[in-house]
Coordinates of C-alpha atoms in Angstrom, one line a residue:
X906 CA -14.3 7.2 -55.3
X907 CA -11.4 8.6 -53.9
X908 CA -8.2 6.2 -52.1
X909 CA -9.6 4.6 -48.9
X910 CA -12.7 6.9 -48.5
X911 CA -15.6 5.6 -46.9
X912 CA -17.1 3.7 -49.8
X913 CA -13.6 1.6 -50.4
X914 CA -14.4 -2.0 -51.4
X915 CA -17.7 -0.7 -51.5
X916 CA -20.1 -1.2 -55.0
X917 CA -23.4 -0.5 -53.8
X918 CA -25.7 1.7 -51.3
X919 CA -26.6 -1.0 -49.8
X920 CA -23.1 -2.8 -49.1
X921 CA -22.1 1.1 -48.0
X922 CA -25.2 0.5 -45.4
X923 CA -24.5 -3.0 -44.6
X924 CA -20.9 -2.0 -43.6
X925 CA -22.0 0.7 -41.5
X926 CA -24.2 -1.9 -39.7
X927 CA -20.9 -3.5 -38.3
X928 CA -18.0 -1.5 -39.0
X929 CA -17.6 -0.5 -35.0
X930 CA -18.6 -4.1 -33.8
X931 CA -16.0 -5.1 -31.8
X932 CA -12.9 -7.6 -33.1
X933 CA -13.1 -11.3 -31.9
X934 CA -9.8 -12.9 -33.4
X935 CA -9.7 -17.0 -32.4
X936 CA -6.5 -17.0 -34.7
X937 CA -3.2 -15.1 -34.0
X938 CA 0.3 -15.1 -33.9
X939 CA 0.4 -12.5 -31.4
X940 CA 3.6 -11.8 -29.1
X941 CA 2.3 -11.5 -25.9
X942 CA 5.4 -9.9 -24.2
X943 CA 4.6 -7.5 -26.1
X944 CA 1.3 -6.7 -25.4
X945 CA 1.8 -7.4 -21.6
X946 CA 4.9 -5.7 -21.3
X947 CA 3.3 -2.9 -23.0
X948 CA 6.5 -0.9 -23.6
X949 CA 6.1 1.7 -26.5
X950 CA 7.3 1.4 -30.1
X951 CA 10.4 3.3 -31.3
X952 CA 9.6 3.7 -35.0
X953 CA 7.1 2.9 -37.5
X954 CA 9.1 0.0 -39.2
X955 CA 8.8 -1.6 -36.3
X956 CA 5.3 -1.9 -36.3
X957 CA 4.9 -2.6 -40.2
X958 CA 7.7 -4.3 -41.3
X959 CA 10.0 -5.8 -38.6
X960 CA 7.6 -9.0 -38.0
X961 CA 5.7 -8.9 -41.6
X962 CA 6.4 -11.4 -44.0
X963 CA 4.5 -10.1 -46.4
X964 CA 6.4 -6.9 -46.4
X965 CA 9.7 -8.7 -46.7
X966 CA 8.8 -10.8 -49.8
X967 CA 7.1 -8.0 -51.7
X968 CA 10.5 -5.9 -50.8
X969 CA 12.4 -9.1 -52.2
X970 CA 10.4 -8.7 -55.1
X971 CA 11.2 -5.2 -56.0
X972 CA 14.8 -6.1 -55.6
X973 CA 15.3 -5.0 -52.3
X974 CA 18.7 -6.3 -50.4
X975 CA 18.2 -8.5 -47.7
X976 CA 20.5 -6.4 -45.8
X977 CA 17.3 -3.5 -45.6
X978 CA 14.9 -6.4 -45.2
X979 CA 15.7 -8.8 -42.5
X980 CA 19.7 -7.9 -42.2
X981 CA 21.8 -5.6 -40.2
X982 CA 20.3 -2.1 -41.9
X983 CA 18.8 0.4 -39.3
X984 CA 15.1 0.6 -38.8
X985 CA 14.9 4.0 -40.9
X986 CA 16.9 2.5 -43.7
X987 CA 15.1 -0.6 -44.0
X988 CA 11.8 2.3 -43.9
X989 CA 12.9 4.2 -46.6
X990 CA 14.0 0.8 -49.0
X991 CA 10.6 0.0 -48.2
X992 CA 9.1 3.4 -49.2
X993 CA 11.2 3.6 -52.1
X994 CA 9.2 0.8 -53.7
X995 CA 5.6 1.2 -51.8
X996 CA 4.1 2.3 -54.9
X997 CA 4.9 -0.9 -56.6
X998 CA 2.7 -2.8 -54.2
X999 CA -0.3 -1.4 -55.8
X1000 CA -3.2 -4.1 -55.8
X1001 CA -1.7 -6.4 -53.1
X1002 CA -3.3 -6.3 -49.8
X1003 CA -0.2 -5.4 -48.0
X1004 CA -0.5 -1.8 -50.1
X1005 CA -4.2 -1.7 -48.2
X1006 CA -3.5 -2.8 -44.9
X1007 CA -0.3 -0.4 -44.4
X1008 CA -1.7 2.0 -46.1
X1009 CA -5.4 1.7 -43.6
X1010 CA -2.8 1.3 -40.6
X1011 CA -1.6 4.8 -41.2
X1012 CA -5.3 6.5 -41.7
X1013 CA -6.8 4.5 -38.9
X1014 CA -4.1 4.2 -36.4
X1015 CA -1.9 6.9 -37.0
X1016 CA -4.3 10.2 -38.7
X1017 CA -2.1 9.9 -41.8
X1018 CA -3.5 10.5 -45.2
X1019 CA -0.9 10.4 -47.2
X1020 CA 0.2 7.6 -49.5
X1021 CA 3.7 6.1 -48.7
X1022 CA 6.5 6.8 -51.1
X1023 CA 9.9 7.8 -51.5
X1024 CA 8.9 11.6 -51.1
X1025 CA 6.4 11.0 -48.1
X1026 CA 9.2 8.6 -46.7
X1027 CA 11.0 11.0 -44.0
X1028 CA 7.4 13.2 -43.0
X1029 CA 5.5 9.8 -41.8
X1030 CA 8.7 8.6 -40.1
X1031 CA 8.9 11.9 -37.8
X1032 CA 4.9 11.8 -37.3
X1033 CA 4.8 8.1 -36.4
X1034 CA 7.8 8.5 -34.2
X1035 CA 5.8 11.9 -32.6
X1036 CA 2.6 9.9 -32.0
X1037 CA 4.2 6.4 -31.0
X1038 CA 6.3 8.1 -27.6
X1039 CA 2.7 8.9 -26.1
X1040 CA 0.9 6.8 -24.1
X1041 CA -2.2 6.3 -26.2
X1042 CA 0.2 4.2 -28.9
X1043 CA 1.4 1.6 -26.4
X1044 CA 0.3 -1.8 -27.2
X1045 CA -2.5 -2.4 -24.8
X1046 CA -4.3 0.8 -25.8
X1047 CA -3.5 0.1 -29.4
X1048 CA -5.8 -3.0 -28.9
X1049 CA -8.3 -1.1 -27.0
X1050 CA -8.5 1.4 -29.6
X1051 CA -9.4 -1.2 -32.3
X1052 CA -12.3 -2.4 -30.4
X1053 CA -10.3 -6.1 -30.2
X1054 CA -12.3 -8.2 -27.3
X1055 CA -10.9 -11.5 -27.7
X1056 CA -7.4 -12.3 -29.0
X1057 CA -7.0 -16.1 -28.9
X1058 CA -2.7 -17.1 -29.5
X1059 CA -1.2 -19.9 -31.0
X1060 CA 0.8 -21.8 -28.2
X1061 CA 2.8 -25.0 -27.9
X1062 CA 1.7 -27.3 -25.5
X1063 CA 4.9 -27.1 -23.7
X1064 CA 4.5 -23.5 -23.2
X1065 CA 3.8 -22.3 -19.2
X1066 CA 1.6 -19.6 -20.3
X1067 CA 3.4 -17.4 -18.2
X1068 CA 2.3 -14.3 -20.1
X1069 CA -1.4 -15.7 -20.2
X1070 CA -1.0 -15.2 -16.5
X1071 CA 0.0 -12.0 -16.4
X1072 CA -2.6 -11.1 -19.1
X1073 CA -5.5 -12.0 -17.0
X1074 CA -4.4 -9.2 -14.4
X1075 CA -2.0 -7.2 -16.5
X1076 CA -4.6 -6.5 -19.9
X1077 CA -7.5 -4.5 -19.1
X1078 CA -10.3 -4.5 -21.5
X1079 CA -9.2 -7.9 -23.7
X1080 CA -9.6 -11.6 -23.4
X1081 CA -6.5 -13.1 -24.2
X1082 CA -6.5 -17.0 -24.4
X1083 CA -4.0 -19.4 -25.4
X1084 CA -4.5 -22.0 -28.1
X1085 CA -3.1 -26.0 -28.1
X1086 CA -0.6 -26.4 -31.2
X1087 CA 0.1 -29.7 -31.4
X1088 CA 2.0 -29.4 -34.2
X1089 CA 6.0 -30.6 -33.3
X1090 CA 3.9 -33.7 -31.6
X1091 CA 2.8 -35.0 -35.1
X1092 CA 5.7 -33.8 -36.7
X1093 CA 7.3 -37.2 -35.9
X1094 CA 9.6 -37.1 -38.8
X1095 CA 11.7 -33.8 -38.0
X1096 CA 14.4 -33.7 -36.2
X1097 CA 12.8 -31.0 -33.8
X1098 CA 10.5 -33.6 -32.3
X1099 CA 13.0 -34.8 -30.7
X1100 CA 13.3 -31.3 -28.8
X1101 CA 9.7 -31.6 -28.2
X1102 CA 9.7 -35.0 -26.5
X1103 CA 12.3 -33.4 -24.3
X1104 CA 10.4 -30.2 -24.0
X1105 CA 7.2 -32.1 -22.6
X1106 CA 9.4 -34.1 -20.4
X1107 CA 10.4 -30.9 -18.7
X1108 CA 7.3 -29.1 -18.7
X1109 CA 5.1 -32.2 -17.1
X1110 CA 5.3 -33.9 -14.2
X1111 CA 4.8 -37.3 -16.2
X1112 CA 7.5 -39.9 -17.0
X1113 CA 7.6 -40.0 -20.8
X1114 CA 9.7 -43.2 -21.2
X1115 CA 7.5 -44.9 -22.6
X1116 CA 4.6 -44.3 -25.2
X1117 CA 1.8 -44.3 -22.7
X1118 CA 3.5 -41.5 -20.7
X1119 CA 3.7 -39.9 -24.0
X1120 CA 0.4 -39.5 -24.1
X1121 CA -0.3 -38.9 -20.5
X1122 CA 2.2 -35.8 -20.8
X1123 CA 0.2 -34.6 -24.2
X1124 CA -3.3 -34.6 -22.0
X1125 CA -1.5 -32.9 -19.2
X1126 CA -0.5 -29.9 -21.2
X1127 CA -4.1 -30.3 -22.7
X1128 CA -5.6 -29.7 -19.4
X1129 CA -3.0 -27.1 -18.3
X1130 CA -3.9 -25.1 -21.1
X1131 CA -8.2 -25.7 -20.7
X1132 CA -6.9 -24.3 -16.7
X1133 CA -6.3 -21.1 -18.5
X1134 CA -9.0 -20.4 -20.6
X1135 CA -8.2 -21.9 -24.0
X1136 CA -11.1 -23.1 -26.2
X1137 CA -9.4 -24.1 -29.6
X1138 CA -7.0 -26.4 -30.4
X1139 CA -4.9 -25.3 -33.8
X1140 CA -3.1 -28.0 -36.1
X1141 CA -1.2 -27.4 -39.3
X1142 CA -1.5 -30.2 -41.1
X1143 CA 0.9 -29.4 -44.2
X1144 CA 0.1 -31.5 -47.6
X1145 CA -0.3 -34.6 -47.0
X1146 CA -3.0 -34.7 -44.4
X1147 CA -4.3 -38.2 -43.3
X1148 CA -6.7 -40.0 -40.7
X1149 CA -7.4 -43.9 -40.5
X1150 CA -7.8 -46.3 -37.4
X1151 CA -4.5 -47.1 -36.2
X1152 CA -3.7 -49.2 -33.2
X1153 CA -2.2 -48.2 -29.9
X1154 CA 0.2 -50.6 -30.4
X1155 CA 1.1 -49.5 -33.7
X1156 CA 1.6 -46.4 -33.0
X1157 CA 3.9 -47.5 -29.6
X1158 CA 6.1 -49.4 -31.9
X1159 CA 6.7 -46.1 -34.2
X1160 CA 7.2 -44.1 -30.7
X1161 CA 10.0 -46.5 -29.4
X1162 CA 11.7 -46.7 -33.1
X1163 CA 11.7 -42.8 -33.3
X1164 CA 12.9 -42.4 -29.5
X1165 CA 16.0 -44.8 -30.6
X1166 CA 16.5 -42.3 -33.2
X1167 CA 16.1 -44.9 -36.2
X1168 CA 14.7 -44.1 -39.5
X1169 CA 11.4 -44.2 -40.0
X1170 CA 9.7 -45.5 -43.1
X1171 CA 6.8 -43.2 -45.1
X1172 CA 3.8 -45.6 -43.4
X1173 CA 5.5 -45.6 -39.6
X1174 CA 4.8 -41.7 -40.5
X1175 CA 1.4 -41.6 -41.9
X1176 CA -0.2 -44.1 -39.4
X1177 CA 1.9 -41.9 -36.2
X1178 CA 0.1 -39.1 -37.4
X1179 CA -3.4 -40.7 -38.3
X1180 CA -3.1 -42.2 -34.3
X1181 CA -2.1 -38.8 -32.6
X1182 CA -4.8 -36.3 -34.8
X1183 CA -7.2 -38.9 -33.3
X1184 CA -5.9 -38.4 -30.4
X1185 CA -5.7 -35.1 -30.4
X1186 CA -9.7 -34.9 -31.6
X1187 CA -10.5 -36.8 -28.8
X1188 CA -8.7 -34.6 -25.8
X1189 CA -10.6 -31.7 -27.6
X1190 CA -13.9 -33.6 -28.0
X1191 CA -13.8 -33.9 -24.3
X1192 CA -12.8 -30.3 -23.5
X1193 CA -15.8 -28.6 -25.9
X1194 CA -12.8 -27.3 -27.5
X1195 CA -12.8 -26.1 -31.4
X1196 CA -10.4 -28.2 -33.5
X1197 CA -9.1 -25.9 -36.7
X1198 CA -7.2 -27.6 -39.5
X1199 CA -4.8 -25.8 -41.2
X1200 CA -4.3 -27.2 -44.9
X1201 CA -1.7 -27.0 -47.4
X1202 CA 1.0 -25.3 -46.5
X1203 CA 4.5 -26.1 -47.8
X1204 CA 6.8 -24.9 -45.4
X1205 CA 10.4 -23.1 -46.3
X1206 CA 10.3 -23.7 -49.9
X1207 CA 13.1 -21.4 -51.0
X1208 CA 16.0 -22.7 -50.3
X1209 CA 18.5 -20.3 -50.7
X1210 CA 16.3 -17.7 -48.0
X1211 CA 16.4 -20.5 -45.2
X1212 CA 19.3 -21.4 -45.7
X1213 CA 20.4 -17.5 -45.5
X1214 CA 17.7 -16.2 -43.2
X1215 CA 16.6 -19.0 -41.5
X1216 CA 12.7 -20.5 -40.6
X1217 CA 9.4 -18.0 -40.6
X1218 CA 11.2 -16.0 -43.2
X1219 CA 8.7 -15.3 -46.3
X1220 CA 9.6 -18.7 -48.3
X1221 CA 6.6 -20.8 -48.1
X1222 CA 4.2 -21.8 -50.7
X1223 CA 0.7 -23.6 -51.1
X1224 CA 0.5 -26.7 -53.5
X1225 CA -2.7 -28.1 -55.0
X1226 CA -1.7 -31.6 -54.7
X1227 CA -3.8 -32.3 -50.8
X1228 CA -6.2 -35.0 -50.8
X1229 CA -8.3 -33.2 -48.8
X1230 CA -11.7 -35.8 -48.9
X1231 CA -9.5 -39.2 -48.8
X1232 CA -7.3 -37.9 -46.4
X1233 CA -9.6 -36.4 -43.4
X1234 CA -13.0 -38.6 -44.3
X1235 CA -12.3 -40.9 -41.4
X1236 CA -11.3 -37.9 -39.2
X1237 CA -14.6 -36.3 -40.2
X1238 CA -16.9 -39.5 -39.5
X1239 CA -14.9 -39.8 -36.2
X1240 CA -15.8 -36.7 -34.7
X1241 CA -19.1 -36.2 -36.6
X1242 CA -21.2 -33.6 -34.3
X1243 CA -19.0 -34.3 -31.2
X1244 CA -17.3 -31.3 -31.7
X1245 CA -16.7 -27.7 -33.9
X1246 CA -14.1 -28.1 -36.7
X1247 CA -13.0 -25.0 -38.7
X1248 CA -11.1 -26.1 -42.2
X1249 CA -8.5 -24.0 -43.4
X1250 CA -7.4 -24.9 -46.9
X1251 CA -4.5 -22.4 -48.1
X1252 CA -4.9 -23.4 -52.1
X1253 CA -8.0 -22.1 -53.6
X1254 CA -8.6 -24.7 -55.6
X1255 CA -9.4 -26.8 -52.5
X1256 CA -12.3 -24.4 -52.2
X1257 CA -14.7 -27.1 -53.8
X1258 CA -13.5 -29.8 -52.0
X1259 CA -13.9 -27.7 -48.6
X1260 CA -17.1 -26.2 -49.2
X1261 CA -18.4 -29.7 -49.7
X1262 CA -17.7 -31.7 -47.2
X1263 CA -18.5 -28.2 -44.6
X1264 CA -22.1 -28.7 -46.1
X1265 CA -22.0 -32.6 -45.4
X1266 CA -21.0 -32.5 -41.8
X1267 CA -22.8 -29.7 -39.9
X1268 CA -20.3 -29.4 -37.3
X1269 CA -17.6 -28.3 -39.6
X1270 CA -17.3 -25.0 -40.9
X1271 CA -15.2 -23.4 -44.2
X1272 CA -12.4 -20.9 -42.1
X1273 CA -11.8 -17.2 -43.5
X1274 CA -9.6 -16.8 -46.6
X1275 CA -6.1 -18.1 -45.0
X1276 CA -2.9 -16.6 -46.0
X1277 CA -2.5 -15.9 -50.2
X1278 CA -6.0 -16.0 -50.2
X1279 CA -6.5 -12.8 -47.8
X1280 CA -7.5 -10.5 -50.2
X1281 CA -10.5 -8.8 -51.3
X1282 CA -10.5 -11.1 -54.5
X1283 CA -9.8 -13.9 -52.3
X1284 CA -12.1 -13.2 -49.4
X1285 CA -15.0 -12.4 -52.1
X1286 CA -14.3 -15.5 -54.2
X1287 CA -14.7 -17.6 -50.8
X1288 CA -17.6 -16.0 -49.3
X1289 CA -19.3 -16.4 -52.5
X1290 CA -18.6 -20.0 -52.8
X1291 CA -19.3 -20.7 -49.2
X1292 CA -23.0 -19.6 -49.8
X1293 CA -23.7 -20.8 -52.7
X1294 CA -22.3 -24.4 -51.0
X1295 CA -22.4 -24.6 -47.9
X1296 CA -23.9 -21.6 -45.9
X1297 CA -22.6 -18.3 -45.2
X1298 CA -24.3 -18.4 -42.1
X1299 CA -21.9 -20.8 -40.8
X1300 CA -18.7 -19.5 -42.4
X1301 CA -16.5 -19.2 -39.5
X1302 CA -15.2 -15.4 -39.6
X1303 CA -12.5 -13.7 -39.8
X1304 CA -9.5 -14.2 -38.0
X1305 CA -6.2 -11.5 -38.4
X1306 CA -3.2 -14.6 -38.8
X1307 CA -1.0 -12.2 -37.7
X1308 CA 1.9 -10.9 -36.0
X1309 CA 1.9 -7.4 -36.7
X1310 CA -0.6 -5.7 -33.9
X1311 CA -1.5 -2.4 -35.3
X1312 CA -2.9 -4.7 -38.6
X1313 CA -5.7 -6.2 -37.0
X1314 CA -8.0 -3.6 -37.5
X1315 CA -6.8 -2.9 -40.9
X1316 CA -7.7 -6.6 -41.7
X1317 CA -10.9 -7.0 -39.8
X1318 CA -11.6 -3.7 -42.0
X1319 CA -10.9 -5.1 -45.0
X1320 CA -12.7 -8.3 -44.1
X1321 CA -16.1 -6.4 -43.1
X1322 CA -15.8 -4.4 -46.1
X1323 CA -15.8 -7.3 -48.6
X1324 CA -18.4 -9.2 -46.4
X1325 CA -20.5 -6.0 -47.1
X1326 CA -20.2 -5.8 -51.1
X1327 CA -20.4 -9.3 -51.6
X1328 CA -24.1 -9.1 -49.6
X1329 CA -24.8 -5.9 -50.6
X1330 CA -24.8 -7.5 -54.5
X1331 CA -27.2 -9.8 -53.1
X1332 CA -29.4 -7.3 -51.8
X1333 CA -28.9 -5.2 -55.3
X1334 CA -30.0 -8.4 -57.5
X1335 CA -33.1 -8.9 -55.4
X1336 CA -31.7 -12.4 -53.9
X1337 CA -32.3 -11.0 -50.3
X1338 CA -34.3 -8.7 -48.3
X1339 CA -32.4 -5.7 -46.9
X1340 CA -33.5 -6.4 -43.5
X1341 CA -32.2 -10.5 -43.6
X1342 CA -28.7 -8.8 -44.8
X1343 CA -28.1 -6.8 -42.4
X1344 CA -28.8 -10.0 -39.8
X1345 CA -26.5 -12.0 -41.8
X1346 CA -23.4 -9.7 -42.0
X1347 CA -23.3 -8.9 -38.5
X1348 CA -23.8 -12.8 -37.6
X1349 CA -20.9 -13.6 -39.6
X1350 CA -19.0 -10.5 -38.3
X1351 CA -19.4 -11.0 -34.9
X1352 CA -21.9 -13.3 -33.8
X1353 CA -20.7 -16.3 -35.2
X1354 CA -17.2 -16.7 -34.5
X1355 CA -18.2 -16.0 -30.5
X1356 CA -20.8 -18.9 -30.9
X1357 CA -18.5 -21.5 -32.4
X1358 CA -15.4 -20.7 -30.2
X1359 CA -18.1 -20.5 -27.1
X1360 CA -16.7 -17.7 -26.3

């Protein structure tokens, strides 16, 4: 087997055949960071760091690792300088994802066969900069090109949607719909949810003095948002994730205290966050929207980089300690088949736990392999467990969790490919008919995520 030739990630004849079954189905991504300026805009690239390395966080801690400066990583370097840092060290990021994806980017996107390197550094800066002035490498084609159909965003509710607008008219050949991110509402604890009360204030035509117009505002957005097509609502629920009854006027105590500005106590911020994620279930219980849960992330751990660099820049990390069964089981009964709920849990050992209570409740379902965990090892050691547990049939799909356009392919790729193997082995141990295989891999590919989004 040669690098990236047709039978990469590929162990068997029958995972090379199972791949070819769905290789060209077309991308449904319900989980995004896209920047839709960007895309609607659709103004062309200048250079090809732009497109792999100025928005990838991945790419700027495996730079960070190799020893790169800051200054040719998120500082005041040119583009082509931070390029060739990054080339100079390419080869050390051998067996990480990121050396696959950039690597699939250039082959699929740009004709490029070449692996990156110092030597190869200058030749695939001149060709990418050739190909990315014509027309055929502006954003919206890019996306065309890839096959993507759906691209779903990750919005806050005080957003206008302004670009969704435009996308409707503007974006031919893609569904782009926002998603509700709740996120700074729960947050209640951070100094930026002050901002957000504000932020809702202005973006509502409700009075939010009080905790009832709190809420009213939060279902106004909700309803804004269902106005323009969304069907998901997203929530990162960090590490300490927790659902219990708490009472309205409970919770309207812990509003007033934290509009005064006073200190709140560890259980004012538990039961504020048990009252609005069952609040929030229930505005998307309402809507048929999909609720995903986002688990375990620890956010800006480094220090010294957010204190240098600021938020969003590479420095968080997962943690095992989540209660994951303790902390959503009254969540879970709450909502039990009233509406889809996709887990996302970022620490692998929380693969047990997930897979567990997904084959318990039928209406939630085990989310791709978030994050660290995107990986062929990672997405392999999921899938696997997710049908041995639960079922694979209801696995949710892939999603790209990503800001960096031109990667969606490569990580749909990369996805399809390992969804292949891992059935193909199945197929190759006698486990499963050929014919039940193929069905499987292209529900799980394409047909799945489509059905539990409604899309």
């Amino acid at each position: 087997m040669s690098f990236l030739d047709e039978e990469y990630l590929l162990g068997s004849e029958a995972a090379v055949d199972l791949y070819e079954s769905i290789a060209d189905l077309p991308v449904v991504d319900p989980h995004n960071h896209v920047d839709l300026a960007e895309v609607v805009e659709n103004e062309p690239w200048n250079d090809v760091w732009e497109v792999e390395g100025a928005t990838d966080h991945y790419v700027w801690q495996l730079m960070r690792k190799r020893g790169v400066p800051e200054e040719k990583v998120t500082g005041d370097a040119s583009n082509r300088e931070k390029w060739d840092a990054l080339a100079e060290v390419f080869p050390d990021f051998a067996g990480n994802p990121t050396y696959d994806w950039v690597h699939l980017d250039l082959k699929r996107r740009f004709g490029i066969e070449k692996p990156l390197n110092a030597d190869t550094a200058d030749e695939i800066w001149r060709e990418t900069k050739r190909q990315l002035a014509d027309d055929a490498m502006r954003p919206q084609q890019v996306l065309r090109e890839m096959n993507v159909e759906v691209l779903c965003s990750s919005d806050d509710p005080t957003s206008r949607l302004r670009y969704h607008e435009r996308a409707e008219t503007e974006v031919e050949g893609v569904d782009v719909l926002p998603t509700w991110r709740p996120d700074r509402a729960l947050k209640v604890e951070n100094a930026a949810w002050t901002e957000f009360v504000a932020d809702l204030d202005d973006a509502t035509e409700t009075t939010i003095d009080d905790f009832a117009g709190f809420l009213d505002a939060l279902a106004e957005t909700h309803d804004y948002f269902a106005e323009h097509g969304c069907v998901a609502c997203d929530i990162g629920l960090g590490t300490n994730p927790v659902s219990r009854p708490v009472s309205t006027q409970r919770a309207s105590e812990v509003y007033a205290k934290a509009r005064r500005g006073d200190d709140l106590t560890a259980a004012e911020i538990r039961d504020w966050k048990a009252y609005l994620l069952e609040f929030v279930g229930e505005l998307n219980s309402e809507a048929g929207w999909t609720t995903q849960l986002h688990v375990g992330a620890v956010r800006d751990y480094r220090d010294s980089l957010y204190e240098t660099v600021g938020k969003n820049a590479g420095g968080d990390v997962s943690t095992q300690d989540v209660d994951l069964v303790d902390g959503l089981d009254y969540f879970f009964d709450r909502f039990d088949g009233e509406m889809e709920v996709v887990l996302y849990t970022l620490d692998p050992t929380h693969y047990p736990s997930a897979t567990v209570v997904a084959r318990a409740y039928p209406n939630v379902s085990i989310g791709p392999a978030w994050w660290f965990n995107d990986s062929p090892m990672g997405i392999a050691n999921q899938l696997e467990r997710v049908a041995a547990v639960d079922l694979l049939a209801n696995h949710a799909g892939m999603v790209s969790d990503s800001r960096k356009l031109v990667s969606y392919g490569s990580r749909f790729e990369m996805f399809r490919r390992t969804l292949a193997d891992v059935v193909g082995q199945m197929v190759d141990r006698g486990r499963i008919p050929y014919e039940n295989a193929e069905r499987l891999v292209e529900h799980v590919a394409y047909d799945r995520p489509k059905e539990l989004y409604g899309l």
